[in-house]
Coordinates of C-alpha atoms in Angstrom, one line a residue:
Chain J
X1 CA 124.2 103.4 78.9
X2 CA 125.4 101.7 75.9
X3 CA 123.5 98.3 76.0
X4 CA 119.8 98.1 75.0
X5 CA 116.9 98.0 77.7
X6 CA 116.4 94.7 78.7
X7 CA 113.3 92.8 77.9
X8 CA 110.9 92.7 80.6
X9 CA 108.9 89.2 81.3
X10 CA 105.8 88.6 83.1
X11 CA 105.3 86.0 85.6
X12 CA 103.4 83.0 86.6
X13 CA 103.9 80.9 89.5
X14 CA 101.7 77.4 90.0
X15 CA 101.3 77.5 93.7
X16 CA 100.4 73.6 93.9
X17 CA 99.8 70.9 91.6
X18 CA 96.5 71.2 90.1
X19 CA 95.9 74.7 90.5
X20 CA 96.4 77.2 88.0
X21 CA 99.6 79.5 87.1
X22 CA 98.5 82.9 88.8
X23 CA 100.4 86.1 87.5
X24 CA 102.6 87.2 90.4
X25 CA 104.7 90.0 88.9
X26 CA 107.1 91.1 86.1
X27 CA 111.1 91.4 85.8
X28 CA 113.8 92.1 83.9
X29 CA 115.5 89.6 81.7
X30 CA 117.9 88.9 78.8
X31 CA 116.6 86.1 77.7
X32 CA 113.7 83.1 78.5
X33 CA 116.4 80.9 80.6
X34 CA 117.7 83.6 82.5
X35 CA 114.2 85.0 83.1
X36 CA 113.1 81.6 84.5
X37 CA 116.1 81.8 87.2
X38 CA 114.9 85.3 88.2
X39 CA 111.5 84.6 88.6
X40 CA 112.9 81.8 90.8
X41 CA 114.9 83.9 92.6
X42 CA 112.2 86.7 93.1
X43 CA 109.0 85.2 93.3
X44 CA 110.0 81.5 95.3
X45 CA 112.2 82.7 97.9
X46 CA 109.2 81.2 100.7
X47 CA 107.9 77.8 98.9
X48 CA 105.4 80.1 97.1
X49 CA 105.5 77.5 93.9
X50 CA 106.3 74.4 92.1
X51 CA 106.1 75.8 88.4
X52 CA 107.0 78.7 86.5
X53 CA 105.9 80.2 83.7
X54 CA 107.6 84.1 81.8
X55 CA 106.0 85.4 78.8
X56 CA 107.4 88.4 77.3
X57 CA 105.6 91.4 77.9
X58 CA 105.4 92.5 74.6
X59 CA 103.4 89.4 73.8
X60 CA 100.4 90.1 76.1
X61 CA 97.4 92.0 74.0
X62 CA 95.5 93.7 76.8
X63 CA 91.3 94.8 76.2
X64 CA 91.1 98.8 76.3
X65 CA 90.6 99.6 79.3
X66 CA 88.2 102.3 77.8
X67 CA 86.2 99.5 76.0
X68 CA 85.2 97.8 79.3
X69 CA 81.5 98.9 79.1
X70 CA 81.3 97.7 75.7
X71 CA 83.2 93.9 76.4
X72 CA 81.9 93.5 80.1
X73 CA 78.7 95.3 80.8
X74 CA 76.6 93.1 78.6
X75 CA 77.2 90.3 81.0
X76 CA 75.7 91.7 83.8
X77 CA 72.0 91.7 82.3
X78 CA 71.8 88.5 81.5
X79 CA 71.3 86.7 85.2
X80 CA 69.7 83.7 83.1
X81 CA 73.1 82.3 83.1
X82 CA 73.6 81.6 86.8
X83 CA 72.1 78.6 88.6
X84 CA 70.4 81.1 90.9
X85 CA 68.3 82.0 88.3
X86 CA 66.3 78.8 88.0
X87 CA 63.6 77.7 90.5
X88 CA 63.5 74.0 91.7
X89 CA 60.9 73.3 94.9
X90 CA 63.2 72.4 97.5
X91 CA 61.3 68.8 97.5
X92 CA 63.5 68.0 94.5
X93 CA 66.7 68.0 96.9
X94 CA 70.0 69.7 95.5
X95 CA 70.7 70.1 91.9
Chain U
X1 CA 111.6 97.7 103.8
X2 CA 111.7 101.4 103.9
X3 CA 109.3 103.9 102.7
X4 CA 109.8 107.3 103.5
X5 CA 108.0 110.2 103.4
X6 CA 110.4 113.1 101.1
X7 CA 110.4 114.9 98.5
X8 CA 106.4 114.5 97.3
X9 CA 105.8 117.3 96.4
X10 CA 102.9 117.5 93.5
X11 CA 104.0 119.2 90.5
X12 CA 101.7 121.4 87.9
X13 CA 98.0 120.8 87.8
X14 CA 95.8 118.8 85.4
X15 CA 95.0 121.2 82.5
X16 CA 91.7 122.2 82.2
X17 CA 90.2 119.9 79.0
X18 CA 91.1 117.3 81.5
X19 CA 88.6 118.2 83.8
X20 CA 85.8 115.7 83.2
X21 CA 88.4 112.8 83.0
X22 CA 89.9 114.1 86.6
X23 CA 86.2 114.5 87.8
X24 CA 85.7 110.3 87.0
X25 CA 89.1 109.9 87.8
X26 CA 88.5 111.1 91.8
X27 CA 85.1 109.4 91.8
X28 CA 86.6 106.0 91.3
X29 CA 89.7 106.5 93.9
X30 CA 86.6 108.3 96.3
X31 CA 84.7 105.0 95.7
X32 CA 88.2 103.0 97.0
X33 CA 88.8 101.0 93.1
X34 CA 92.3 100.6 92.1
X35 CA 93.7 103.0 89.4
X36 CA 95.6 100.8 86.7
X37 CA 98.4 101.1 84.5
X38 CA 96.2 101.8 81.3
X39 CA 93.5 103.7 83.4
X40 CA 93.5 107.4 82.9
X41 CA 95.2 109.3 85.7
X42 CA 96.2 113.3 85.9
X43 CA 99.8 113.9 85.1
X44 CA 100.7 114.9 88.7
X45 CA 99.3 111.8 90.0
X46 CA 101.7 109.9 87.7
X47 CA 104.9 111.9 88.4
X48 CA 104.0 111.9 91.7
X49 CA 103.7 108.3 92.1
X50 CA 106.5 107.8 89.9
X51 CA 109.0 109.8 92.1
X52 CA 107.5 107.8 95.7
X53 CA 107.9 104.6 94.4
X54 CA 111.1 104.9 92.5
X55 CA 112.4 106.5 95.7
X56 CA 111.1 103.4 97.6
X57 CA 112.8 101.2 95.5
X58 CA 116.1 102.9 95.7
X59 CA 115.7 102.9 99.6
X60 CA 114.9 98.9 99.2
X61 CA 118.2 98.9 97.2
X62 CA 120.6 101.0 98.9
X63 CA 119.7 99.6 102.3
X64 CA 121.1 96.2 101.5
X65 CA 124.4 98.1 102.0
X66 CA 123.9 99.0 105.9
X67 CA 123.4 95.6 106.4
X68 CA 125.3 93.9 104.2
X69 CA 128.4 95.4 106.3
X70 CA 127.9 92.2 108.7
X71 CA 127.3 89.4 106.9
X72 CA 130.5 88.7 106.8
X73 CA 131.2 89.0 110.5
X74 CA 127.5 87.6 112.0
X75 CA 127.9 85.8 115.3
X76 CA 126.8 83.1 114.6
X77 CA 125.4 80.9 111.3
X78 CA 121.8 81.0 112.1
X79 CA 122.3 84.9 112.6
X80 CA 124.2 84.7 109.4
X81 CA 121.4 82.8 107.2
X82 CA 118.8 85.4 108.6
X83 CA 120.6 88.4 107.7
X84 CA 121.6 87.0 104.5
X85 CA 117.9 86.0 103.8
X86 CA 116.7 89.6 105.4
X87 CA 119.2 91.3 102.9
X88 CA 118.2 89.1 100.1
X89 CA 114.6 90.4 100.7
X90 CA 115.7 93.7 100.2
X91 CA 116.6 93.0 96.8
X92 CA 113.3 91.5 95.7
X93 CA 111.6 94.6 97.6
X94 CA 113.3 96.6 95.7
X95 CA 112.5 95.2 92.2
X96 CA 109.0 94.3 92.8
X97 CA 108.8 98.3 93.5
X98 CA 111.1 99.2 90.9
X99 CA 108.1 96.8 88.5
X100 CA 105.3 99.0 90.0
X101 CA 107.0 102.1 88.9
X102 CA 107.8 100.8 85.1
X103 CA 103.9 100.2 84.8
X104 CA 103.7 104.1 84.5
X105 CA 105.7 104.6 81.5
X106 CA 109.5 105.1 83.0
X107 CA 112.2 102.6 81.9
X108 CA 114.3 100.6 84.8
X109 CA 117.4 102.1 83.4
X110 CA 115.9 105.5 83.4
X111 CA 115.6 105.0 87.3
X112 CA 118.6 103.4 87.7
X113 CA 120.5 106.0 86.3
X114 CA 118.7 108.9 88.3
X115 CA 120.0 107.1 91.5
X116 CA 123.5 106.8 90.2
X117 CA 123.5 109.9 88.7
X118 CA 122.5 111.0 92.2
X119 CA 119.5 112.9 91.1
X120 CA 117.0 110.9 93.1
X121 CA 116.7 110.2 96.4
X122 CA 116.4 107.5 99.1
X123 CA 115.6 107.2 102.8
X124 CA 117.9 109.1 104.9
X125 CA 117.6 106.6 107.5
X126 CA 120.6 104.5 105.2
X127 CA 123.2 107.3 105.5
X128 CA 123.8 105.9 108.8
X129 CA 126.6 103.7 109.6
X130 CA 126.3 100.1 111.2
X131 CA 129.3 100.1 113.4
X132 CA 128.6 97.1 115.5
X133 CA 126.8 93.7 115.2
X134 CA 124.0 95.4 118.0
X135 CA 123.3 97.9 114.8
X136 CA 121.9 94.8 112.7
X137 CA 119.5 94.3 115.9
X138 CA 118.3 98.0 116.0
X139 CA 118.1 98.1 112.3
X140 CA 115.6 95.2 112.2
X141 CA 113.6 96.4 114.8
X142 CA 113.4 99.8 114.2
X143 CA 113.9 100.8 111.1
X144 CA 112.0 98.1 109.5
X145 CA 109.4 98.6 112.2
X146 CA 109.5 102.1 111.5
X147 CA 108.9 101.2 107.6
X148 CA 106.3 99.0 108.8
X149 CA 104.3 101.2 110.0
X150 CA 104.7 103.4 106.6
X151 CA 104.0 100.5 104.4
X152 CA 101.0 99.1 105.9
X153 CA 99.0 102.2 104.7
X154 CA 100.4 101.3 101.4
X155 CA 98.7 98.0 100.7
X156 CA 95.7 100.4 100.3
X157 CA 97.3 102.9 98.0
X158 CA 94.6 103.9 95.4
X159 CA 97.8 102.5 92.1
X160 CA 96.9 99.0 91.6
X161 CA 100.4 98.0 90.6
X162 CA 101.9 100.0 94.3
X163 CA 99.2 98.6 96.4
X164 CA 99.7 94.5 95.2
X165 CA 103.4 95.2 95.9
X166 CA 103.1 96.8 99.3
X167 CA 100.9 93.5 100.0
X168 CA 104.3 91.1 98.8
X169 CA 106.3 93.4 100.9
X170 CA 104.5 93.5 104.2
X171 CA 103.9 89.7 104.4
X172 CA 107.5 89.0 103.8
X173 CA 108.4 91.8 105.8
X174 CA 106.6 90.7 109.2
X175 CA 110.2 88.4 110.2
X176 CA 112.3 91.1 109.3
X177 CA 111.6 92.9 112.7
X178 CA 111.1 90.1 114.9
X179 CA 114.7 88.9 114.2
X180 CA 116.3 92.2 114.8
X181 CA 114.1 92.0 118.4
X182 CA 115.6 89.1 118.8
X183 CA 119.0 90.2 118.2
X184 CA 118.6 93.2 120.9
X185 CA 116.6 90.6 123.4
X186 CA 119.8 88.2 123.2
X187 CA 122.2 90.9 123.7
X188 CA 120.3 92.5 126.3
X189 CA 120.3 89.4 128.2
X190 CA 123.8 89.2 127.4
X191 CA 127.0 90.5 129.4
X192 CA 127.5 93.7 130.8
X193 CA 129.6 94.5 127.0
X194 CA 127.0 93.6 125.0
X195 CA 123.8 95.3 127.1
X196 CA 125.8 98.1 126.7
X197 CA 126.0 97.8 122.8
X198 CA 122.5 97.4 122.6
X199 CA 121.5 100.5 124.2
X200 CA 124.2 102.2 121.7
X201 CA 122.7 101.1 118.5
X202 CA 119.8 102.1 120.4
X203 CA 120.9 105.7 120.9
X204 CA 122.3 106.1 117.8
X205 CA 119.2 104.6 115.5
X206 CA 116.2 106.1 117.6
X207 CA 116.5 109.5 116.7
X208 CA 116.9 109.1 112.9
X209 CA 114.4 106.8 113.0
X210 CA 111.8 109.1 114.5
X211 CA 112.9 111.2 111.2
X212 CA 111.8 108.6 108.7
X213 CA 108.7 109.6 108.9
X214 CA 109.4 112.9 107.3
X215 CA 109.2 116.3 108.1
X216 CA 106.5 116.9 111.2
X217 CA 102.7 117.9 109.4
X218 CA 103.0 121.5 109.8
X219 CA 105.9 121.9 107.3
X220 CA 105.0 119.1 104.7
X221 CA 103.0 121.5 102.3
X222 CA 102.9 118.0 99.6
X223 CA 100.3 115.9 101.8
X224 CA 97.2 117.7 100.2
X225 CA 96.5 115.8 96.8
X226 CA 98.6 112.6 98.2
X227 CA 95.9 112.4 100.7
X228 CA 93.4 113.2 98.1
X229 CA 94.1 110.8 95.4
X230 CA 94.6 108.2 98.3
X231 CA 98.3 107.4 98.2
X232 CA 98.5 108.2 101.4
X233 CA 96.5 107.8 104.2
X234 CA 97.9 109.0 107.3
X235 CA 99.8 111.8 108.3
X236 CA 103.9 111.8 109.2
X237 CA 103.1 112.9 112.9
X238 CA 100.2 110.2 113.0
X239 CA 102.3 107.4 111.8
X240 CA 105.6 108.5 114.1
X241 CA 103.3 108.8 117.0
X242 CA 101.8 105.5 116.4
X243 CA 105.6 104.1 115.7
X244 CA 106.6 105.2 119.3
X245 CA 103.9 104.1 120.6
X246 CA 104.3 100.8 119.7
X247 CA 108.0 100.8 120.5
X248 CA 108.8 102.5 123.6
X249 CA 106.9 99.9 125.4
X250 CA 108.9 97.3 123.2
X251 CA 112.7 99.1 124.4
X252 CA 111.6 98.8 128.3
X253 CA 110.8 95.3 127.9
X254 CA 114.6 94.9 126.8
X255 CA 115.4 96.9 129.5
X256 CA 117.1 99.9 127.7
X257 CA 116.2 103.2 128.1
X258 CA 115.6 105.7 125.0
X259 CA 117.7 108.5 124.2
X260 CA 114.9 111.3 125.0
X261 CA 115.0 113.0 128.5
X262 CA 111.7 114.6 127.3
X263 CA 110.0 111.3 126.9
X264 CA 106.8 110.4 129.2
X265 CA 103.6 108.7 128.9
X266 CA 100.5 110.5 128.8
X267 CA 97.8 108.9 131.0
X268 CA 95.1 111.3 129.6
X269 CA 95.9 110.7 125.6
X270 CA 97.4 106.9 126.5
X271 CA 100.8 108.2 124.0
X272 CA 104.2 108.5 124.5
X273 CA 105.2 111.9 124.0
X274 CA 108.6 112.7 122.7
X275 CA 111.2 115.4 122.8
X276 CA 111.9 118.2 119.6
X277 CA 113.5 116.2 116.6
X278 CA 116.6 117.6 115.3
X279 CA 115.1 118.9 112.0
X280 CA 118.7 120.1 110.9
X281 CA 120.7 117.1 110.8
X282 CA 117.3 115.7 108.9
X283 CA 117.9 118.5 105.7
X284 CA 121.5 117.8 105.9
X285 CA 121.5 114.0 105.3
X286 CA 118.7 114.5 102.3
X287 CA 121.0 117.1 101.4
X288 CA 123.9 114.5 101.1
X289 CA 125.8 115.3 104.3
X290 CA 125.0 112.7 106.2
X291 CA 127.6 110.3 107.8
X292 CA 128.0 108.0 105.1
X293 CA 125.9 109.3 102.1
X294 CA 129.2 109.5 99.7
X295 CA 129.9 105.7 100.5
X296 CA 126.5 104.6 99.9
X297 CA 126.6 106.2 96.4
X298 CA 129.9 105.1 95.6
X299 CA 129.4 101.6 96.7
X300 CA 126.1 101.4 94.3
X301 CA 127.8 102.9 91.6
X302 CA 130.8 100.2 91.9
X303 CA 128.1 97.7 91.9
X304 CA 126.8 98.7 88.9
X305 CA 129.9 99.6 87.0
X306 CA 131.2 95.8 87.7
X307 CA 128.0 94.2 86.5
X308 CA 128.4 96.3 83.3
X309 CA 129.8 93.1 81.5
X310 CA 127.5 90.4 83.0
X311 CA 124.5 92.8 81.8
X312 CA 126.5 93.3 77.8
X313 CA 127.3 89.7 78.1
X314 CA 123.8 88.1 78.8
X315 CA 122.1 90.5 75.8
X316 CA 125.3 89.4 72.9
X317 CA 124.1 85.7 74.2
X318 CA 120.4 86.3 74.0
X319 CA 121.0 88.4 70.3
X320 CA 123.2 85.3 69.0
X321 CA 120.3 82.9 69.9
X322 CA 117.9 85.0 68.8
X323 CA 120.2 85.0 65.8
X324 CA 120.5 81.3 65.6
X325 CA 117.2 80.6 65.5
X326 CA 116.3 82.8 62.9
X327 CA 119.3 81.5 60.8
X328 CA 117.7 77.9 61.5
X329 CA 114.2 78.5 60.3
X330 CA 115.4 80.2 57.7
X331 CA 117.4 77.1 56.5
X332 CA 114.5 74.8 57.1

């Protein structure tokens, strides 16, 4: 094949107004404009959305996968940061 | 939607320094978490998924054509929108998959070209001609309810990437039966003619059908480490016997009888059981012999070959932009 691989684009679809864009998949695209028309075309043929975003692939930085002990791990020692955490007598009603 | 069990068989083994990463590596798809793109995987497993899922998507791809042969001529609009809709599905079946297989290092292009060049394969079940509008009925019904039944399993696949597709798939998959039922049901009902198209495309589809499930267990010697790693989870006799199960009871309803002299229910096992499937014709549509195997591959390669331009077209527009705007910021 004589043309160059065409970029690939990630996508994110805003199911309603006020929620967030949720990644729903990737394709294959020229360029931004034709990109959004695919996405259209792939990802909204049921009503799934209202809004989409594409973001070149090659401009995602992903963690390591093999560094997720090291970024995520710490997290789950420190239960101090969850409401559940805290005692309030049940007197005081919610908070 | 069409998954198909060929062709899966595992090649090599994981070398041996890889032992301790294959060790974690079976823990984690024991302990049912997803394998990612990034995550560590033995190079079997890769190929392995690489070859069923790029196979999937060509079968997503190449089965447009089957169907596409009636758009044209559907009864009626409503029939027409649906097919048009069902076929359009296809497509985006066939690229989400066609996604879940780049996420393991192969290019589109590269898999592309392998279907083209006619080095990989696709369900056999779309070597079949659709001679009449009944076809698009028994089509609906059975081969998507036979891919159903294939696909289902696959939402759980152990790949991350493979599983969340299958997921997209099935849900948009659930009308694609019910309007080929509906199809059969109206024809059925129909005149004497078209009762007796129905139970043609019936005969014709059934058998092939049965096949999609691949070879019967005792000759597919490729189940083993499929089974391990958890791509797939039940057997090709388990998931045909479970297919005509759920149909048989489905073809009386429409009051058509099904091409098997052999076929009776079993009070003592509650299943349908089913005459020998004709293993031969089977090897000889993989093998390219089929009825219509030669169209199929030079309709797809026409396909391609005229979107050649809008493809160099599209990527000259995007590089002149791209161009443009450097040119622009330059200036500024």
């Amino acid at each position: 094949m004589s043309t160059p691989t065409t970029p690939l684009w990630e996508v994110f679809i805003r199911s309603r107004t006020g929620l967030a864009h949720k990644h729903v998949g990737s394709l294959h695209a020229a360029d931004a404009t034709l990109a959004v028309q695919a996405a259209r075309d792939l990802y909204t043929r049921r009503g799934e959305g209202n809004s989409v975003w594409v973001v070149p692939s090659s401009a995602i930085t992903a963690s390591d996968p093999n560094d997720k002990g090291m970024m995520f791990d710490p997290a789950d020692s420190k239960v101090y940061r969850h409401p559940t955490f805290y005692e309030v007598p049940d007197e005081v009603g919610h908070m | 939607m069409y998954a198909q069990s060929l062709n899966q068989q595992v090649e090599g083994t994981t070398a041996p320094e890889d032992a301790e990463a294959a060790a974690r590596f079976q823990a984690r798809v024991d302990a049912e978490e997803r394998i990612e793109p990034n995550d560590w995987m033995p190079a079997a497993y890769r190929r392995t998924l690489v070859r069923q899922i790029s196979q999937h998507a060509h079968s997503e791809i190449v089965g447009m054509l089957p169907e596409g042969n009636w758009i044209t001529r559907a009864p009626s609009l409503r029939r027409k929108a649906a097919l048009i809709a069902k076929v359009q599905d296809e497509c985006g079946h066939g690229m989400y998959l066609y996604a879940a297989a780049e996420t393991l290092g192969v290019t589109r292009e590269q898999l592309v070209d392998e279907l083209l060049a006619g080095k990989a394969k696709y369900s056999s079940i779309f070597n079949y001609p659709t001679l009449t509008w009944a076809d698009i009925g028994a089509i609906g019904w059975l081969v998507d309810g036979a891919a159903i039944m294939n696909q289902i399993p696959l939402c759980r696949c152990s790949f991350g990437p493979y599983s969340r597709a299958m997921i997209r798939v099935c849900k948009e998959e659930s009308f694609h039966q019910r309007q080929g039922y509906e199809i059969m049901l109206t024809l059925a009902r129909g005149t004497a003619a078209q009762k007796v198209m129905a139970q043609d495309a019936l005969n014709r589809w059934w058998w092939p059908c049965l096949m999609m499930f691949g070879p019967p267990d005792a000759q597919s010697q490729h189940s083993d480490a499929s089974t391990r790693w958890k791509i797939k989870r039940f057997s090709n006799d388990a998931l045909r016997q479970k297919f005509v199960d759920a149909t048989v009871p489905q073809a009386h309803f429409l009051g058509l009888t099904l091409p098997d002299p052999a076929l009776r229910f079993n009070e003592a096992t509650s299943h349908w059981e089913f005459g020998e499937i004709d293993w031969t014709e089977f090897k000889q549509v993989l093998a390219g012999n089929g009825p219509c195997n030669r169209d199929r591959m030079a309709a797809r390669r026409a396909a391609h070959t005229s979107g050649d331009w809008v493809r160099e077209a599209a990527q000259a527009y995007a590089a002149k932009e791209r161009a443009r705007s450097a040119a622009a910021a330059g200036a500024a």
